[in-house]
Amino acid sequence: MSKLETTHIFLDTSIYIAHNFNFWGWHFNKLLDLIDSGMTLHTTYITTMEIKSNIDEITNDAISKIDSLRKKARVLRQIQEYAPLFDDWAKNEINNNIHRNFNNFFERANANTIDINTVVPESVFYQYFNKSAPFGTGQKKSEFPDAFVIASLENWSKSNNHKMYVISSDQDFKKAVENSEHLLFLDKLEMLFNLSIDDLFHECVMKTLHKNKRYLEVAVQECFKQCDFFVSDVEGDVIDVHVNRMEIEVEPDFDPLIIEATKNKAIVEILVDADFDVYINYADYENSPYDNESKEYLFIKYEDATINYDDYLNFQVELEYDIYNPSYIKVLKVSNDGDSFELTVFYHY
């Protein structure tokens, strides 16, 4: 038995964006496994068009960055390994490939499109003028698509007498469905996976995690040291990273999300309270001498900076455990989202 209250799910556009439209990735494949086990994925015409629009927007931005790189790094054209960066075919195929992957995913999931024509427009305008969620006090006209989507999900759930998980990272979406008897809000896909875990496995994994919290902290810290760190707001390099603190929340707040579990293996998402210093060397163009005649810098001045980060970080841990012995644990793999951290210099000054 699991804690699932329904087999019907809806994914807001924000979830597809959060997972970078990686339809071949672990999360979407895990979702397909649940669908194969009897869950139903729902969508709407509005949601589908929003997803496609966001794919266009993100790929156009990526293409513009590729074009910029091609201009600034022309010398790489003569190196065989980098030749594909200058291939027009490869550039033009980016958008087509992601759209194709999206269409294939929806076809593979046999997604059900809910009719938005069941929504009475007057009810949505009533929400707008009364500043009800998802509009709120700002009277956000951009929320009209979400209002129609939520109303159509509510209508379908009522008429079919089914509850439905609505998964979205949008807080306005959450406010709009929090009083619904039929729509159950989750703020990320991992929460759905957590609910789908067999109760026995869930209990055994939780006992193992609580028993081995310090061991997990050491494993997470070792993973963190192996991550890539890069600076996004200046031209510079990360020289070193020093960890001051990396702790998993103490009980009873320690509440990891178990997103997959069998009788001897599990994958869990753990929130870590981290404090670390980053040592950066960057180009200080503002204080470098500039020749107006030649329109070039005489030389580039470089500065060192130390930046402290105090934040919560998510790590995914793949582990081996024993359902009969909670003291036994073997960490197989630890990863962070992308295994890289984007850092900024001036944001912190």
mmCIF file of C-alpha atoms in Angstrom, residues 20-319:
data_model
loop_
_atom_site.group_PDB
_atom_site.id
_atom_site.type_symbol
_atom_site.label_atom_id
_atom_site.label_comp_id
_atom_site.label_asym_id
_atom_site.label_seq_id
_atom_site.Cartn_x
_atom_site.Cartn_y
_atom_site.Cartn_z
ATOM 1 C CA ASN A 20 14.501 21.674 -18.264
ATOM 2 C CA PHE A 21 12.225 19.814 -20.718
ATOM 3 C CA ASN A 22 14.431 16.757 -20.240
ATOM 4 C CA PHE A 23 11.846 14.221 -21.384
ATOM 5 C CA TRP A 24 14.477 11.472 -21.528
ATOM 6 C CA GLY A 25 15.606 12.169 -17.964
ATOM 7 C CA TRP A 26 15.074 10.099 -14.828
ATOM 8 C CA HIS A 27 12.077 12.070 -13.506
ATOM 9 C CA PHE A 28 9.939 11.803 -16.630
ATOM 10 C CA ASN A 29 10.861 8.147 -17.061
ATOM 11 C CA LYS A 30 9.831 7.520 -13.451
ATOM 12 C CA LEU A 31 6.531 9.269 -14.192
ATOM 13 C CA LEU A 32 6.018 7.010 -17.214
ATOM 14 C CA ASP A 33 6.575 3.992 -14.938
ATOM 15 C CA LEU A 34 3.757 5.227 -12.673
ATOM 16 C CA ILE A 35 1.534 5.757 -15.706
ATOM 17 C CA ASP A 36 2.273 2.199 -16.836
ATOM 18 C CA SER A 37 1.203 1.105 -13.338
ATOM 19 C CA GLY A 38 -2.217 2.719 -13.717
ATOM 20 C CA MET A 39 -1.868 6.478 -13.249
ATOM 21 C CA THR A 40 -3.373 8.915 -15.758
ATOM 22 C CA LEU A 41 -1.645 12.108 -16.885
ATOM 23 C CA HIS A 42 -3.990 14.977 -17.736
ATOM 24 C CA THR A 43 -3.318 18.188 -19.624
ATOM 25 C CA THR A 44 -5.257 20.995 -21.306
ATOM 26 C CA TYR A 45 -4.957 22.765 -24.631
ATOM 27 C CA ILE A 46 -3.737 25.880 -22.787
ATOM 28 C CA THR A 47 -1.053 23.924 -20.919
ATOM 29 C CA THR A 48 0.180 22.255 -24.086
ATOM 30 C CA MET A 49 0.469 25.617 -25.866
ATOM 31 C CA GLU A 50 2.264 27.140 -22.846
ATOM 32 C CA ILE A 51 4.795 24.303 -22.859
ATOM 33 C CA LYS A 52 5.444 24.704 -26.590
ATOM 34 C CA SER A 53 5.754 28.488 -26.214
ATOM 35 C CA ASN A 54 8.287 28.074 -23.412
ATOM 36 C CA ILE A 55 10.270 25.569 -25.463
ATOM 37 C CA ASP A 56 10.450 28.157 -28.265
ATOM 38 C CA GLU A 57 11.497 30.913 -25.864
ATOM 39 C CA ILE A 58 14.201 28.875 -24.143
ATOM 40 C CA THR A 59 15.624 27.394 -27.342
ATOM 41 C CA ASN A 60 15.698 30.814 -29.034
ATOM 42 C CA ASP A 61 17.688 32.110 -26.067
ATOM 43 C CA ALA A 62 20.051 29.141 -26.321
ATOM 44 C CA ILE A 63 20.482 29.697 -30.065
ATOM 45 C CA SER A 64 21.311 33.398 -29.530
ATOM 46 C CA LYS A 65 23.983 32.364 -27.020
ATOM 47 C CA ILE A 66 25.384 29.858 -29.519
ATOM 48 C CA ASP A 67 25.496 32.614 -32.169
ATOM 49 C CA SER A 68 27.328 34.880 -29.733
ATOM 50 C CA LEU A 69 29.811 32.120 -28.924
ATOM 51 C CA ARG A 70 30.404 31.434 -32.615
ATOM 52 C CA LYS A 71 31.353 35.083 -33.169
ATOM 53 C CA LYS A 72 33.636 35.334 -30.148
ATOM 54 C CA ALA A 73 35.248 31.914 -30.541
ATOM 55 C CA ARG A 74 35.789 31.682 -34.307
ATOM 56 C CA VAL A 75 39.227 30.165 -33.746
ATOM 57 C CA LEU A 76 37.544 26.996 -32.444
ATOM 58 C CA ARG A 77 36.078 26.345 -35.903
ATOM 59 C CA GLN A 78 39.365 24.786 -37.002
ATOM 60 C CA ILE A 79 39.345 22.279 -34.110
ATOM 61 C CA GLN A 80 37.447 19.136 -35.082
ATOM 62 C CA GLU A 81 35.919 18.521 -31.620
ATOM 63 C CA TYR A 82 34.263 21.964 -31.618
ATOM 64 C CA ALA A 83 33.156 21.984 -35.282
ATOM 65 C CA PRO A 84 29.494 21.053 -34.452
ATOM 66 C CA LEU A 85 29.114 24.409 -32.642
ATOM 67 C CA PHE A 86 29.405 26.108 -36.030
ATOM 68 C CA ASP A 87 27.037 23.738 -37.824
ATOM 69 C CA ASP A 88 23.820 25.530 -38.907
ATOM 70 C CA TRP A 89 21.985 22.221 -39.103
ATOM 71 C CA ALA A 90 22.761 21.420 -35.457
ATOM 72 C CA LYS A 91 21.644 24.887 -34.368
ATOM 73 C CA ASN A 92 18.342 24.723 -36.229
ATOM 74 C CA GLU A 93 17.589 21.232 -34.947
ATOM 75 C CA ILE A 94 17.632 22.277 -31.262
ATOM 76 C CA ASN A 95 14.050 23.520 -31.280
ATOM 77 C CA ASN A 96 12.757 20.687 -33.446
ATOM 78 C CA ASN A 97 14.355 18.011 -31.243
ATOM 79 C CA ILE A 98 12.869 19.314 -28.001
ATOM 80 C CA HIS A 99 9.404 19.671 -29.560
ATOM 81 C CA ARG A 100 9.720 16.143 -30.933
ATOM 82 C CA ASN A 101 10.714 14.815 -27.497
ATOM 83 C CA PHE A 102 7.752 16.588 -25.906
ATOM 84 C CA ASN A 103 5.286 15.180 -28.447
ATOM 85 C CA ASN A 104 6.742 11.697 -28.007
ATOM 86 C CA PHE A 105 6.454 11.963 -24.227
ATOM 87 C CA PHE A 106 2.776 12.961 -24.361
ATOM 88 C CA GLU A 107 2.083 10.190 -26.859
ATOM 89 C CA ARG A 108 3.949 7.634 -24.721
ATOM 90 C CA ALA A 109 2.060 8.836 -21.605
ATOM 91 C CA ASN A 110 -1.262 8.701 -23.487
ATOM 92 C CA ALA A 111 -2.042 12.096 -21.919
ATOM 93 C CA ASN A 112 -5.711 12.988 -21.630
ATOM 94 C CA THR A 113 -6.595 16.508 -22.794
ATOM 95 C CA ILE A 114 -9.317 18.046 -20.622
ATOM 96 C CA ASP A 115 -11.764 20.285 -22.455
ATOM 97 C CA ILE A 116 -11.499 23.935 -21.335
ATOM 98 C CA ASN A 117 -14.828 24.712 -23.017
ATOM 99 C CA THR A 118 -16.561 23.445 -19.885
ATOM 100 C CA VAL A 119 -15.416 26.613 -18.101
ATOM 101 C CA VAL A 120 -17.936 29.447 -17.797
ATOM 102 C CA PRO A 121 -15.971 32.657 -18.576
ATOM 103 C CA GLU A 122 -18.078 34.665 -16.128
ATOM 104 C CA SER A 123 -16.717 32.568 -13.234
ATOM 105 C CA VAL A 124 -13.128 33.400 -14.209
ATOM 106 C CA PHE A 125 -13.890 37.115 -14.526
ATOM 107 C CA TYR A 126 -15.588 36.958 -11.131
ATOM 108 C CA GLN A 127 -12.295 35.668 -9.669
ATOM 109 C CA TYR A 128 -10.373 38.410 -11.471
ATOM 110 C CA PHE A 129 -12.496 41.313 -10.259
ATOM 111 C CA ASN A 130 -12.663 39.884 -6.738
ATOM 112 C CA LYS A 131 -8.883 39.450 -6.704
ATOM 113 C CA SER A 132 -9.183 35.745 -5.943
ATOM 114 C CA ALA A 133 -6.372 33.280 -6.608
ATOM 115 C CA PRO A 134 -4.725 32.819 -8.998
ATOM 116 C CA PHE A 135 -5.064 36.570 -9.657
ATOM 117 C CA GLY A 136 -4.428 37.995 -6.202
ATOM 118 C CA THR A 137 -4.150 41.647 -5.217
ATOM 119 C CA GLY A 138 -2.071 42.556 -8.251
ATOM 120 C CA GLN A 139 -4.911 41.669 -10.657
ATOM 121 C CA LYS A 140 -2.378 39.813 -12.812
ATOM 122 C CA LYS A 141 -3.911 39.548 -16.256
ATOM 123 C CA SER A 142 -1.193 37.030 -17.139
ATOM 124 C CA GLU A 143 -2.911 34.555 -14.795
ATOM 125 C CA PHE A 144 -6.010 34.209 -17.008
ATOM 126 C CA PRO A 145 -4.666 31.026 -18.680
ATOM 127 C CA ASP A 146 -4.043 29.441 -15.262
ATOM 128 C CA ALA A 147 -7.520 30.421 -14.077
ATOM 129 C CA PHE A 148 -9.129 28.653 -17.052
ATOM 130 C CA VAL A 149 -6.882 25.602 -16.570
ATOM 131 C CA ILE A 150 -7.711 25.296 -12.861
ATOM 132 C CA ALA A 151 -11.437 25.699 -13.514
ATOM 133 C CA SER A 152 -11.348 22.997 -16.207
ATOM 134 C CA LEU A 153 -9.502 20.599 -13.869
ATOM 135 C CA GLU A 154 -12.061 21.270 -11.130
ATOM 136 C CA ASN A 155 -14.972 20.677 -13.520
ATOM 137 C CA TRP A 156 -13.497 17.411 -14.807
ATOM 138 C CA SER A 157 -12.784 16.124 -11.288
ATOM 139 C CA LYS A 158 -16.307 16.950 -10.095
ATOM 140 C CA SER A 159 -18.084 15.468 -13.094
ATOM 141 C CA ASN A 160 -15.983 12.279 -12.952
ATOM 142 C CA ASN A 161 -16.027 12.064 -9.142
ATOM 143 C CA HIS A 162 -12.220 11.774 -8.990
ATOM 144 C CA LYS A 163 -9.593 13.632 -7.044
ATOM 145 C CA MET A 164 -6.553 14.852 -8.964
ATOM 146 C CA TYR A 165 -2.993 15.737 -7.995
ATOM 147 C CA VAL A 166 -2.121 19.172 -9.349
ATOM 148 C CA ILE A 167 1.665 19.561 -9.455
ATOM 149 C CA SER A 168 3.025 23.094 -9.813
ATOM 150 C CA SER A 169 5.797 25.285 -8.401
ATOM 151 C CA ASP A 170 3.554 28.339 -8.884
ATOM 152 C CA GLN A 171 2.326 29.629 -5.501
ATOM 153 C CA ASP A 172 -0.681 31.351 -7.118
ATOM 154 C CA PHE A 173 -1.655 27.935 -8.455
ATOM 155 C CA LYS A 174 -1.416 26.581 -4.921
ATOM 156 C CA LYS A 175 -3.651 29.304 -3.479
ATOM 157 C CA ALA A 176 -6.220 28.699 -6.201
ATOM 158 C CA VAL A 177 -6.656 24.997 -5.403
ATOM 159 C CA GLU A 178 -6.026 24.885 -1.634
ATOM 160 C CA ASN A 179 -9.756 24.965 -0.788
ATOM 161 C CA SER A 180 -10.773 22.484 -3.457
ATOM 162 C CA GLU A 181 -12.227 19.144 -2.386
ATOM 163 C CA HIS A 182 -11.076 17.499 -5.582
ATOM 164 C CA LEU A 183 -7.693 19.058 -6.461
ATOM 165 C CA LEU A 184 -4.717 18.024 -4.312
ATOM 166 C CA PHE A 185 -1.707 20.324 -4.593
ATOM 167 C CA LEU A 186 1.922 19.158 -4.739
ATOM 168 C CA ASP A 187 4.747 21.594 -5.396
ATOM 169 C CA LYS A 188 7.113 19.196 -7.158
ATOM 170 C CA LEU A 189 7.158 15.888 -8.976
ATOM 171 C CA GLU A 190 9.279 14.237 -6.284
ATOM 172 C CA MET A 191 6.380 14.580 -3.821
ATOM 173 C CA LEU A 192 4.233 12.409 -6.077
ATOM 174 C CA PHE A 193 6.990 9.788 -6.222
ATOM 175 C CA ASN A 194 7.256 9.900 -2.426
ATOM 176 C CA LEU A 195 3.525 9.222 -2.049
ATOM 177 C CA SER A 196 3.740 6.270 -4.431
ATOM 178 C CA ILE A 197 6.305 4.386 -2.313
ATOM 179 C CA ASP A 198 5.103 1.207 -0.606
ATOM 180 C CA ASP A 199 4.420 1.958 3.077
ATOM 181 C CA LEU A 200 6.695 -0.827 4.356
ATOM 182 C CA PHE A 201 9.644 0.277 2.213
ATOM 183 C CA HIS A 202 9.012 3.901 3.159
ATOM 184 C CA GLU A 203 9.126 3.115 6.890
ATOM 185 C CA CYS A 204 12.293 1.013 6.588
ATOM 186 C CA VAL A 205 14.158 3.603 4.526
ATOM 187 C CA MET A 206 13.193 6.389 6.941
ATOM 188 C CA LYS A 207 14.512 4.364 9.900
ATOM 189 C CA THR A 208 17.773 3.781 8.029
ATOM 190 C CA LEU A 209 18.167 7.480 7.178
ATOM 191 C CA HIS A 210 17.527 8.599 10.760
ATOM 192 C CA LYS A 211 19.988 6.026 12.078
ATOM 193 C CA ASN A 212 22.741 7.062 9.649
ATOM 194 C CA LYS A 213 22.329 10.830 9.421
ATOM 195 C CA ARG A 214 25.990 11.641 10.166
ATOM 196 C CA TYR A 215 27.192 9.116 7.587
ATOM 197 C CA LEU A 216 24.948 10.761 4.988
ATOM 198 C CA GLU A 217 26.328 14.228 5.838
ATOM 199 C CA VAL A 218 29.880 13.035 5.145
ATOM 200 C CA ALA A 219 28.821 11.458 1.825
ATOM 201 C CA VAL A 220 26.996 14.634 0.757
ATOM 202 C CA GLN A 221 29.996 16.805 1.673
ATOM 203 C CA GLU A 222 32.309 14.629 -0.440
ATOM 204 C CA CYS A 223 29.912 14.965 -3.387
ATOM 205 C CA PHE A 224 29.765 18.718 -2.927
ATOM 206 C CA LYS A 225 33.548 19.017 -3.147
ATOM 207 C CA GLN A 226 33.467 17.262 -6.542
ATOM 208 C CA CYS A 227 30.870 19.632 -8.046
ATOM 209 C CA ASP A 228 31.710 22.246 -10.664
ATOM 210 C CA PHE A 229 31.512 25.899 -9.626
ATOM 211 C CA PHE A 230 31.327 28.753 -12.109
ATOM 212 C CA VAL A 231 30.886 32.538 -11.974
ATOM 213 C CA SER A 232 28.044 33.990 -14.044
ATOM 214 C CA ASP A 233 28.142 37.777 -13.532
ATOM 215 C CA VAL A 234 31.860 38.448 -14.202
ATOM 216 C CA GLU A 235 34.737 36.992 -16.179
ATOM 217 C CA GLY A 236 36.512 34.889 -13.601
ATOM 218 C CA ASP A 237 37.383 31.545 -12.097
ATOM 219 C CA VAL A 238 36.589 29.749 -8.871
ATOM 220 C CA ILE A 239 39.931 29.005 -7.209
ATOM 221 C CA ASP A 240 38.753 27.077 -4.169
ATOM 222 C CA VAL A 241 35.706 26.208 -2.067
ATOM 223 C CA HIS A 242 35.848 25.703 1.687
ATOM 224 C CA VAL A 243 32.961 24.047 3.541
ATOM 225 C CA ASN A 244 32.213 25.545 6.961
ATOM 226 C CA ARG A 245 29.038 23.610 7.664
ATOM 227 C CA MET A 246 27.003 20.976 5.884
ATOM 228 C CA GLU A 247 24.292 19.473 8.028
ATOM 229 C CA ILE A 248 21.147 17.509 7.401
ATOM 230 C CA GLU A 249 18.268 18.964 9.412
ATOM 231 C CA VAL A 250 18.047 17.403 12.870
ATOM 232 C CA GLU A 251 15.010 15.430 14.004
ATOM 233 C CA PRO A 252 12.076 15.916 13.928
ATOM 234 C CA ASP A 253 12.606 18.299 10.981
ATOM 235 C CA PHE A 254 14.606 15.705 9.059
ATOM 236 C CA ASP A 255 12.070 14.756 6.410
ATOM 237 C CA PRO A 256 13.726 13.522 3.220
ATOM 238 C CA LEU A 257 11.664 12.681 0.161
ATOM 239 C CA ILE A 258 11.928 9.037 -0.790
ATOM 240 C CA ILE A 259 11.395 9.049 -4.534
ATOM 241 C CA GLU A 260 12.112 5.394 -5.284
ATOM 242 C CA ALA A 261 12.402 2.291 -3.101
ATOM 243 C CA THR A 262 12.662 -1.464 -3.549
ATOM 244 C CA LYS A 263 13.318 -4.057 -0.852
ATOM 245 C CA ASN A 264 17.050 -3.232 -0.711
ATOM 246 C CA LYS A 265 17.673 -0.003 -2.656
ATOM 247 C CA ALA A 266 16.298 3.532 -2.496
ATOM 248 C CA ILE A 267 16.717 7.003 -3.953
ATOM 249 C CA VAL A 268 16.058 9.908 -1.594
ATOM 250 C CA GLU A 269 16.127 13.680 -1.882
ATOM 251 C CA ILE A 270 17.745 15.368 1.118
ATOM 252 C CA LEU A 271 17.759 19.049 2.086
ATOM 253 C CA VAL A 272 21.122 20.125 3.504
ATOM 254 C CA ASP A 273 21.874 23.259 5.535
ATOM 255 C CA ALA A 274 25.156 24.462 4.004
ATOM 256 C CA ASP A 275 27.624 27.238 4.792
ATOM 257 C CA PHE A 276 30.671 27.551 2.531
ATOM 258 C CA ASP A 277 33.240 30.093 1.334
ATOM 259 C CA VAL A 278 34.091 30.490 -2.342
ATOM 260 C CA TYR A 279 37.424 32.001 -3.427
ATOM 261 C CA ILE A 280 37.214 33.730 -6.810
ATOM 262 C CA ASN A 281 39.675 35.522 -9.096
ATOM 263 C CA TYR A 282 37.907 37.838 -11.566
ATOM 264 C CA ALA A 283 38.627 40.499 -14.200
ATOM 265 C CA ASP A 284 38.003 44.002 -12.794
ATOM 266 C CA TYR A 285 37.283 45.900 -16.013
ATOM 267 C CA GLU A 286 35.911 48.894 -14.130
ATOM 268 C CA ASN A 287 39.326 49.668 -12.638
ATOM 269 C CA SER A 288 41.429 48.546 -15.628
ATOM 270 C CA PRO A 289 43.042 51.287 -17.792
ATOM 271 C CA TYR A 290 41.243 51.791 -21.116
ATOM 272 C CA ASP A 291 42.680 53.475 -24.234
ATOM 273 C CA ASN A 292 39.918 55.451 -25.970
ATOM 274 C CA GLU A 293 41.937 55.794 -29.179
ATOM 275 C CA SER A 294 42.630 52.115 -29.709
ATOM 276 C CA LYS A 295 39.412 51.215 -27.861
ATOM 277 C CA GLU A 296 41.250 48.511 -25.985
ATOM 278 C CA TYR A 297 42.289 47.880 -22.400
ATOM 279 C CA LEU A 298 45.996 48.502 -21.807
ATOM 280 C CA PHE A 299 45.906 45.616 -19.395
ATOM 281 C CA ILE A 300 43.267 43.789 -17.375
ATOM 282 C CA LYS A 301 43.382 44.121 -13.616
ATOM 283 C CA TYR A 302 42.392 40.995 -11.688
ATOM 284 C CA GLU A 303 40.937 40.931 -8.188
ATOM 285 C CA ASP A 304 40.437 38.232 -5.589
ATOM 286 C CA ALA A 305 37.142 37.873 -3.762
ATOM 287 C CA THR A 306 35.881 35.608 -0.998
ATOM 288 C CA ILE A 307 32.137 35.054 -0.931
ATOM 289 C CA ASN A 308 30.230 33.319 1.816
ATOM 290 C CA TYR A 309 27.120 31.310 0.975
ATOM 291 C CA ASP A 310 24.664 30.219 3.645
ATOM 292 C CA ASP A 311 21.825 28.335 1.998
ATOM 293 C CA TYR A 312 19.831 25.110 1.754
ATOM 294 C CA LEU A 313 20.915 22.718 -0.981
ATOM 295 C CA ASN A 314 19.160 19.678 -2.433
ATOM 296 C CA PHE A 315 21.032 16.423 -2.941
ATOM 297 C CA GLN A 316 19.834 13.133 -4.374
ATOM 298 C CA VAL A 317 21.231 10.036 -2.663
ATOM 299 C CA GLU A 318 21.074 6.526 -4.097
ATOM 300 C CA LEU A 319 21.636 3.952 -1.367
#
